[in-house]
Coordinates of C-alpha atoms in Angstrom, one line a residue:
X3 CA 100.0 68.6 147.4
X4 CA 96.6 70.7 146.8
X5 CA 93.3 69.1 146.6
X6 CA 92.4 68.4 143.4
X7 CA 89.0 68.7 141.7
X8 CA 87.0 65.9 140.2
X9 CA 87.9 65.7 136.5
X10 CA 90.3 64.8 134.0
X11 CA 93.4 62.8 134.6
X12 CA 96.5 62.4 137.1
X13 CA 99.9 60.8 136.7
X14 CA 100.9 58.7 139.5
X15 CA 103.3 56.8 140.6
X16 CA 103.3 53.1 140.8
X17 CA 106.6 51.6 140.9
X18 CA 106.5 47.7 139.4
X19 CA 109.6 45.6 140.5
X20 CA 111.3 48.2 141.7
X21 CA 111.3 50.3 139.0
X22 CA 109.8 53.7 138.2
X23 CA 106.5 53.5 136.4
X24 CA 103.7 55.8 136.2
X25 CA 100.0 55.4 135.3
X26 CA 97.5 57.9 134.1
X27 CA 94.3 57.6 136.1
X28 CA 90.6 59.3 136.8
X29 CA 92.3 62.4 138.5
X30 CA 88.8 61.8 140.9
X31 CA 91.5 59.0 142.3
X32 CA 94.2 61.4 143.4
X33 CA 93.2 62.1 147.1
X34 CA 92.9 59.0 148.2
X35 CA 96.9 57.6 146.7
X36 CA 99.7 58.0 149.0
X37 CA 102.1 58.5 146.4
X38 CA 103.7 60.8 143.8
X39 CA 100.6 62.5 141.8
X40 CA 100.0 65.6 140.2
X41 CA 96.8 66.0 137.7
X42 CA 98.0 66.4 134.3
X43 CA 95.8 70.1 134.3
X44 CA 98.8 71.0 136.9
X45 CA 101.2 69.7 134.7
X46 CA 100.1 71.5 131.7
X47 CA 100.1 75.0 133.5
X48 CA 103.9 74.5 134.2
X49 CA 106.3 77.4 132.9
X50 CA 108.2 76.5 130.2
X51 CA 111.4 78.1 129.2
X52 CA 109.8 79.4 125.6
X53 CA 113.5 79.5 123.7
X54 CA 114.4 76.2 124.6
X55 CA 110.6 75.1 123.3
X56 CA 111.4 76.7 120.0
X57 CA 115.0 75.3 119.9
X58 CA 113.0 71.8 120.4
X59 CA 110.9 72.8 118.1
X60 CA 113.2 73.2 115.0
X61 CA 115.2 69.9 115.9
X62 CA 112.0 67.6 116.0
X63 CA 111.0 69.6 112.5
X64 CA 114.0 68.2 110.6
X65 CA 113.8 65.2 112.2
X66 CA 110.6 65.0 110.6
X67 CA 111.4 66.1 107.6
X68 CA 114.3 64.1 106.7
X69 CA 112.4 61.2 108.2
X70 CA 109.1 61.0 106.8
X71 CA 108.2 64.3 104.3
X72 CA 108.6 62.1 101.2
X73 CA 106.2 59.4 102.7
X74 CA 103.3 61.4 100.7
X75 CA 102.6 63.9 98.0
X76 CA 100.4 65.6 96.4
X77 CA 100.2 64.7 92.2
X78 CA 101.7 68.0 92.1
X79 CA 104.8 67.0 94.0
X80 CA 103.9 69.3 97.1
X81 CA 105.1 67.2 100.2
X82 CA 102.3 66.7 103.1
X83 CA 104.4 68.3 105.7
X84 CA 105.2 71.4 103.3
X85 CA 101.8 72.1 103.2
X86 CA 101.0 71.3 106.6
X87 CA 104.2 72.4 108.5
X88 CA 102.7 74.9 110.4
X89 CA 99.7 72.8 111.6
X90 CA 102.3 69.9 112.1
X91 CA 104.6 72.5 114.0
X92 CA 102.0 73.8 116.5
X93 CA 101.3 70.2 117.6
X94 CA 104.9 69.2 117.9
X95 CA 105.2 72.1 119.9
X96 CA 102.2 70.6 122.3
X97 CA 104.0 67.6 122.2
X98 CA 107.1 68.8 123.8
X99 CA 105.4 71.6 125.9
X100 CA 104.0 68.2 128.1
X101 CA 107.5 66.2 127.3
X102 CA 109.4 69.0 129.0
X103 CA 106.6 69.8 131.8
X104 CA 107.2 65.8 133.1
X105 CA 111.1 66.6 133.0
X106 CA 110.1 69.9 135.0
X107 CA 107.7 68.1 137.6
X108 CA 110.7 66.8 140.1
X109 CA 109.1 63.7 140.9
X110 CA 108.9 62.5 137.3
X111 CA 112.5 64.3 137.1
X112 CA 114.1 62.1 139.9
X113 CA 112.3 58.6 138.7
X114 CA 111.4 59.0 135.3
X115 CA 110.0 55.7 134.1
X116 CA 107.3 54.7 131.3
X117 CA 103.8 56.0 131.6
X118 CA 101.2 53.6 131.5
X119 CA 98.1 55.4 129.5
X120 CA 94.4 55.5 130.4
X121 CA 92.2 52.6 128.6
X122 CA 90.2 53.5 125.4
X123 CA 91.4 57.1 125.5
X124 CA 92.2 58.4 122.5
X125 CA 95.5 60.3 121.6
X126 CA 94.8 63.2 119.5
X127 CA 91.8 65.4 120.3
X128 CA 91.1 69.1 119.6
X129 CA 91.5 72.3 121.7
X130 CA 89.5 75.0 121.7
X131 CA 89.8 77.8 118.8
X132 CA 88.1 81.5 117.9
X133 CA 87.9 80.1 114.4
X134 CA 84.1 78.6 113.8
X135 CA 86.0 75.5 111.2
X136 CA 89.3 75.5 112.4
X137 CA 90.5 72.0 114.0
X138 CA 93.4 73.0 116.4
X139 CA 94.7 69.4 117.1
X140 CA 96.4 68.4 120.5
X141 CA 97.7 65.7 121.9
X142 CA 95.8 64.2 124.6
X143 CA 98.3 62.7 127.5
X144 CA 97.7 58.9 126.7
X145 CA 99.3 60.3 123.2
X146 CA 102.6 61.4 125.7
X147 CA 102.3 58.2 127.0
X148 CA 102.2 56.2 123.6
X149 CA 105.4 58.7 122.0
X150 CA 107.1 57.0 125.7
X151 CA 106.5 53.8 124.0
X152 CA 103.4 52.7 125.9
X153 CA 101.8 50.2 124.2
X154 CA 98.1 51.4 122.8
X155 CA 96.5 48.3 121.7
X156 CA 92.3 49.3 123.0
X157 CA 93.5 53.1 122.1
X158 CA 91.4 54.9 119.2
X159 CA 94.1 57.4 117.7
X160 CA 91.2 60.3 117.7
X161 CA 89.2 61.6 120.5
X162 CA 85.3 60.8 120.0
X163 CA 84.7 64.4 119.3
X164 CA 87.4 63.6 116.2
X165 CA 85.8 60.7 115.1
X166 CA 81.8 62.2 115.3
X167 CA 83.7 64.6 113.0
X168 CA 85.0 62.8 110.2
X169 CA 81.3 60.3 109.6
X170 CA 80.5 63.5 108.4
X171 CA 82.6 63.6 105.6
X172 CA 82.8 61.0 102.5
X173 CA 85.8 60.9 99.8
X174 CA 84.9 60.5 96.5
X175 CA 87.2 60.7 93.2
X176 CA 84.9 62.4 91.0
X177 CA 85.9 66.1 90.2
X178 CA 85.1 68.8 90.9
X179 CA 83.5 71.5 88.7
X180 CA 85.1 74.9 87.3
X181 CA 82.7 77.7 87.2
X182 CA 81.5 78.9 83.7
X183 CA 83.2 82.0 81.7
X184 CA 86.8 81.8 83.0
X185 CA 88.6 84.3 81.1
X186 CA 92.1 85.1 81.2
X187 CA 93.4 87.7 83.9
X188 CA 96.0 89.6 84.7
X189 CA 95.6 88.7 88.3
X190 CA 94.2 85.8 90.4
X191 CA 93.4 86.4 94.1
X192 CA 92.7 83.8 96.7
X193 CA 90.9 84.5 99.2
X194 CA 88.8 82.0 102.2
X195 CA 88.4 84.4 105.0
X196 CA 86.7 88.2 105.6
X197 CA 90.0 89.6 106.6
X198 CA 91.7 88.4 103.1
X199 CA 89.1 89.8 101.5
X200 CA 89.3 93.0 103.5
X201 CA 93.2 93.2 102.2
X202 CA 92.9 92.1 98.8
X203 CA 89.8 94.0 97.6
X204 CA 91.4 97.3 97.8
X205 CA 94.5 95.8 96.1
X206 CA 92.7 95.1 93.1
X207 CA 90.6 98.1 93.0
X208 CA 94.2 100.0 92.5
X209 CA 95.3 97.1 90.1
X210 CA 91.8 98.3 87.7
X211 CA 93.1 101.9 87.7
X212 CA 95.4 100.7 86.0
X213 CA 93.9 98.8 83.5
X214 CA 94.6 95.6 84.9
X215 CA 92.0 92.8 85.4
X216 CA 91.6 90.3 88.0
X217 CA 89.8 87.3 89.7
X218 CA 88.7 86.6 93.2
X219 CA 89.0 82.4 93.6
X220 CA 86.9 82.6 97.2
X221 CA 87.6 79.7 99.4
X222 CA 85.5 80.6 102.1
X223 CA 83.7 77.5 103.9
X224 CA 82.4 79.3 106.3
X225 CA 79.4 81.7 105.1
X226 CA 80.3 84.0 107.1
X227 CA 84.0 84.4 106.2
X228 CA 83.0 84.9 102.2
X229 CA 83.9 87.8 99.9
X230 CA 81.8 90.8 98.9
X231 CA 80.7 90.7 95.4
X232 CA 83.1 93.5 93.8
X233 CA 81.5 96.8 92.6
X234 CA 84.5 97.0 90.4
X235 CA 84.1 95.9 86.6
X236 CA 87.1 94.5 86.3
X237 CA 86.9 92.3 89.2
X238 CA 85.5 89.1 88.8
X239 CA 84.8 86.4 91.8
X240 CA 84.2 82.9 91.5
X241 CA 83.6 80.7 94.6
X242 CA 85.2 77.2 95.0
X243 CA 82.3 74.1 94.2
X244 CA 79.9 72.7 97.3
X245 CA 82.1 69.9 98.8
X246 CA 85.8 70.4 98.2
X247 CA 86.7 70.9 101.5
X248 CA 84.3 68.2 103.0
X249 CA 86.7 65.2 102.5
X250 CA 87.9 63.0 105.1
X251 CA 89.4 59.5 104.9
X252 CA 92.7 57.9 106.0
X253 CA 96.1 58.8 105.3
X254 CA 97.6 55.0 105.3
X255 CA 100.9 56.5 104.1
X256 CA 101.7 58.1 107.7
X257 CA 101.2 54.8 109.5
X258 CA 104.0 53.2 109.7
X259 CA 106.2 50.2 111.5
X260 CA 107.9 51.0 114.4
X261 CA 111.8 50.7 112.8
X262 CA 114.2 52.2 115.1
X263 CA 114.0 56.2 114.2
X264 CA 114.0 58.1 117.0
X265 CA 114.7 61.8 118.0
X266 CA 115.6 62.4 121.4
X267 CA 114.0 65.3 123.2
X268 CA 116.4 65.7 126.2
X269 CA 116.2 62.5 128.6
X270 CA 113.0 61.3 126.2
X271 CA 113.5 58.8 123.4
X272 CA 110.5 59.4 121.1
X273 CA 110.4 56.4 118.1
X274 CA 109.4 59.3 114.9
X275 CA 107.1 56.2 113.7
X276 CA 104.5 57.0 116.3
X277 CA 105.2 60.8 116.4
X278 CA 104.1 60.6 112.6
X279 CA 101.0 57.8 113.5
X280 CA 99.6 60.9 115.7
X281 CA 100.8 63.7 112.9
X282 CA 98.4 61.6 110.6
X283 CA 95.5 62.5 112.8
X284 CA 95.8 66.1 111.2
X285 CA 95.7 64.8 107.8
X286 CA 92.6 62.6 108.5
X287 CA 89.8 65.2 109.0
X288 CA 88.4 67.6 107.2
X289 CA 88.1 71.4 109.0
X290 CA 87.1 73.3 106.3
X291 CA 89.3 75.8 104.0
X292 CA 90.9 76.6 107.7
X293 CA 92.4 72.6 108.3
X294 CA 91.8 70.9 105.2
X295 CA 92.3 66.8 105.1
X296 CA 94.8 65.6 102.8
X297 CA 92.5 64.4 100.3
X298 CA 90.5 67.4 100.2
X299 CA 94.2 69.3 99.3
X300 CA 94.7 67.0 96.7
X301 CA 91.3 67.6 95.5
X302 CA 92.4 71.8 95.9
X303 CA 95.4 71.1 94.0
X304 CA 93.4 69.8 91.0
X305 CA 90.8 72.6 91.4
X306 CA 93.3 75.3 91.2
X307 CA 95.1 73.7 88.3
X308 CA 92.5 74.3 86.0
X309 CA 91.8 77.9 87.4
X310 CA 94.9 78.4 86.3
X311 CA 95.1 77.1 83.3
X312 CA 91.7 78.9 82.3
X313 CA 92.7 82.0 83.5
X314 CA 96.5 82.4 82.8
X315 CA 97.4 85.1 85.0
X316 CA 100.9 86.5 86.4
X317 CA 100.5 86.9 89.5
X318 CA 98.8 85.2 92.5
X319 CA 97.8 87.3 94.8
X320 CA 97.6 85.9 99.0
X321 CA 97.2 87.3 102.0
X322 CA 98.1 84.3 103.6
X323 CA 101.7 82.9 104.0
X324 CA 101.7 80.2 106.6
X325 CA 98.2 77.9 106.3
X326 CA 97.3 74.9 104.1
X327 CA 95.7 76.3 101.6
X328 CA 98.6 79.3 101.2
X329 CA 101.4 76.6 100.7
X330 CA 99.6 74.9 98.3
X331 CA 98.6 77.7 96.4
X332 CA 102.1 78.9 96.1
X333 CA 103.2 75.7 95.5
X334 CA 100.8 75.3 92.7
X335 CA 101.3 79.1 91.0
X336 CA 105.2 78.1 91.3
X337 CA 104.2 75.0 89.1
X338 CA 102.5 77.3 86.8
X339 CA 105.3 80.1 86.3
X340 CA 102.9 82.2 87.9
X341 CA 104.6 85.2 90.7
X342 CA 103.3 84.8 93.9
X343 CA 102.5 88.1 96.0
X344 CA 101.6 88.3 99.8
X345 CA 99.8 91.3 100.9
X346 CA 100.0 92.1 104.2
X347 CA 97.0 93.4 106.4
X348 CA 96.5 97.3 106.0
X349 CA 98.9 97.5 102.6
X350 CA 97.3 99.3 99.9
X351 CA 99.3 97.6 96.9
X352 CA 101.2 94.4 96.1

């Protein structure tokens, strides 16, 4: 075994009454245990056979769904893991990237036994991202531990960085403002990043050639990430009100009893209770228009309704198909009888 650096954690092996059992400790610890170890950073680098991750993938997802998508809603019937299935699916896949890495590591392998996780850790934290806003949630390895069925009683579900986050961030019930002079349009287009508004801008300038009038709804938190004003007269752009994204607060519906539901992810037994305690982490925070909470989605939903309704189009135009805010959009134009058009990067009409 390599030395290994001061920092982060290690699993090692500590056998109680003749039975496997492993413990996560201050990997500063390893060098000096005479044992099975490996720091989780090792771990964590181990190649993974990417089909069979996928495979996993797709089997925890309807696990999931069939479990626990009806557990919460939007008023406009949108299911929390519709709208955040790809979020939710990217930290599944995290999950099972460290599941399969134990069954890969052939000490675990041979003597695979619970894991006993780190005091006062907590079990979701973030990893780093390009994105300024975005929140790309992980699970931290006391999480693995607790999925095992470790019990987490001194165990804050969010990392410290998590929780700073969310005092930030108060929920209110009020709502939320239109902006003045909606007027009916032939098109709506949604838009919360430069790059959307890079692709949609040109769409619409073909669309006013001919003759056909439009709105930009911009979502953009991030000042940098906002839309032009249009030269075009038959553009319009209206920016979403201070605050709708800013909402954080818990989402009691995801934590549930422990009742026997379990999906098993090769020789791992994972109760979905727990998976779904962690998942609520995601729904928790607020990340902006990139990750928004659950109540700041409910407080879109509303938003958009009455954009909507104001300006009547037929078509909603994205150029976005797999975030948040693009499932809930789509869900809510659906709603509406409104077509729904994506508009890939470098098209030049819908």
């Amino acid at each position: 075994m390599s030395t290994h650096p001061v920092g982060g954690l290690g699993l090692v092996r500590s056998d109680f009454g003749g039975q496997p059992r492993w413990v996560l400790v201050g990997s500063g610890a390893l060098d000096r245990v005479q044992t099975d170890c490996i720091k989780t950073a090792e771990l964590d680098a181990i190649p993974l056979d990417r089909q069979e991750l996928g495979d996993l993938v797709e089997i925890v997802m309807a696990a999931l769904e069939s479990y626990s998508a009806s557990l919460a809603s939007t008023p406009g019937s949108a299911s929390w893991l519709h709208v955040q299935h790809v979020p939710v699916g990217r930290f599944v896949a995290g999950v099972l990237r460290k599941l399969l890495a134990l069954n890969t590591w052939e000490p675990f392998a041979a003597a695979p036994g619970p894991v006993a996780l780190a005091p006062y850790e907590g079990l979701v934290g973030l990893r780093s991202s390009s994105s300024r806003e975005y929140l790309a949630y992980t699970v931290i390895w006391s999480g693995i531990a607790y999925l095992l069925g470790a019990a987490a009683p001194y165990n804050p579900s969010r990392s410290a960085q998590l929780r700073n986050l969310s005092r930030a961030n108060v929920a209110t019930t009020e709502p939320s403002p239109l902006p003045l002079g909606l007027q009916q349009r032939d098109v709506v287009a949604l838009s919360w990043s430069s790059r959307h508004a890079a692709t949609l801008l040109p769409v619409l300038v073909e669309l006013e050639h001919d003759g056909r009038t439009s709105l930009v709804v911009d979502l953009a938190t991030d000042p940098a990430e906002r839309c032009p004003a249009p030269v075009a007269a038959g553009i319009g752009l209206c920016s979403s009100p201070s605050g709708l994204f800013a909402l954080s607060g818990t989402a009691e519906e995801l934590h549930l009893p422990e009742d026997g539901h379990a999906v098993r992810i090769k020789e791992h037994t994972v109760q979905l209770a727990r998976l779904v305690r962690l998942l609520s982490v995601l729904l928790e925070t607020s990340g902006g228009c990139t990750q928004p909470s659950w109540r700041s989605l409910v407080r879109v939903e509303t938003w958009l309704d009455r954009v909507l309704a104001a300006t009547r189009p037929h078509t909603v135009l994205l150029s976005n198909d797999t975030s948040p805010l693009s499932a809930l959009a789509v869900h809510t134009a659906e709603r509406h009888g409104v077509n729904t058009v994506h508009v890939q990067h470098g098209e030049a009409s819908p």
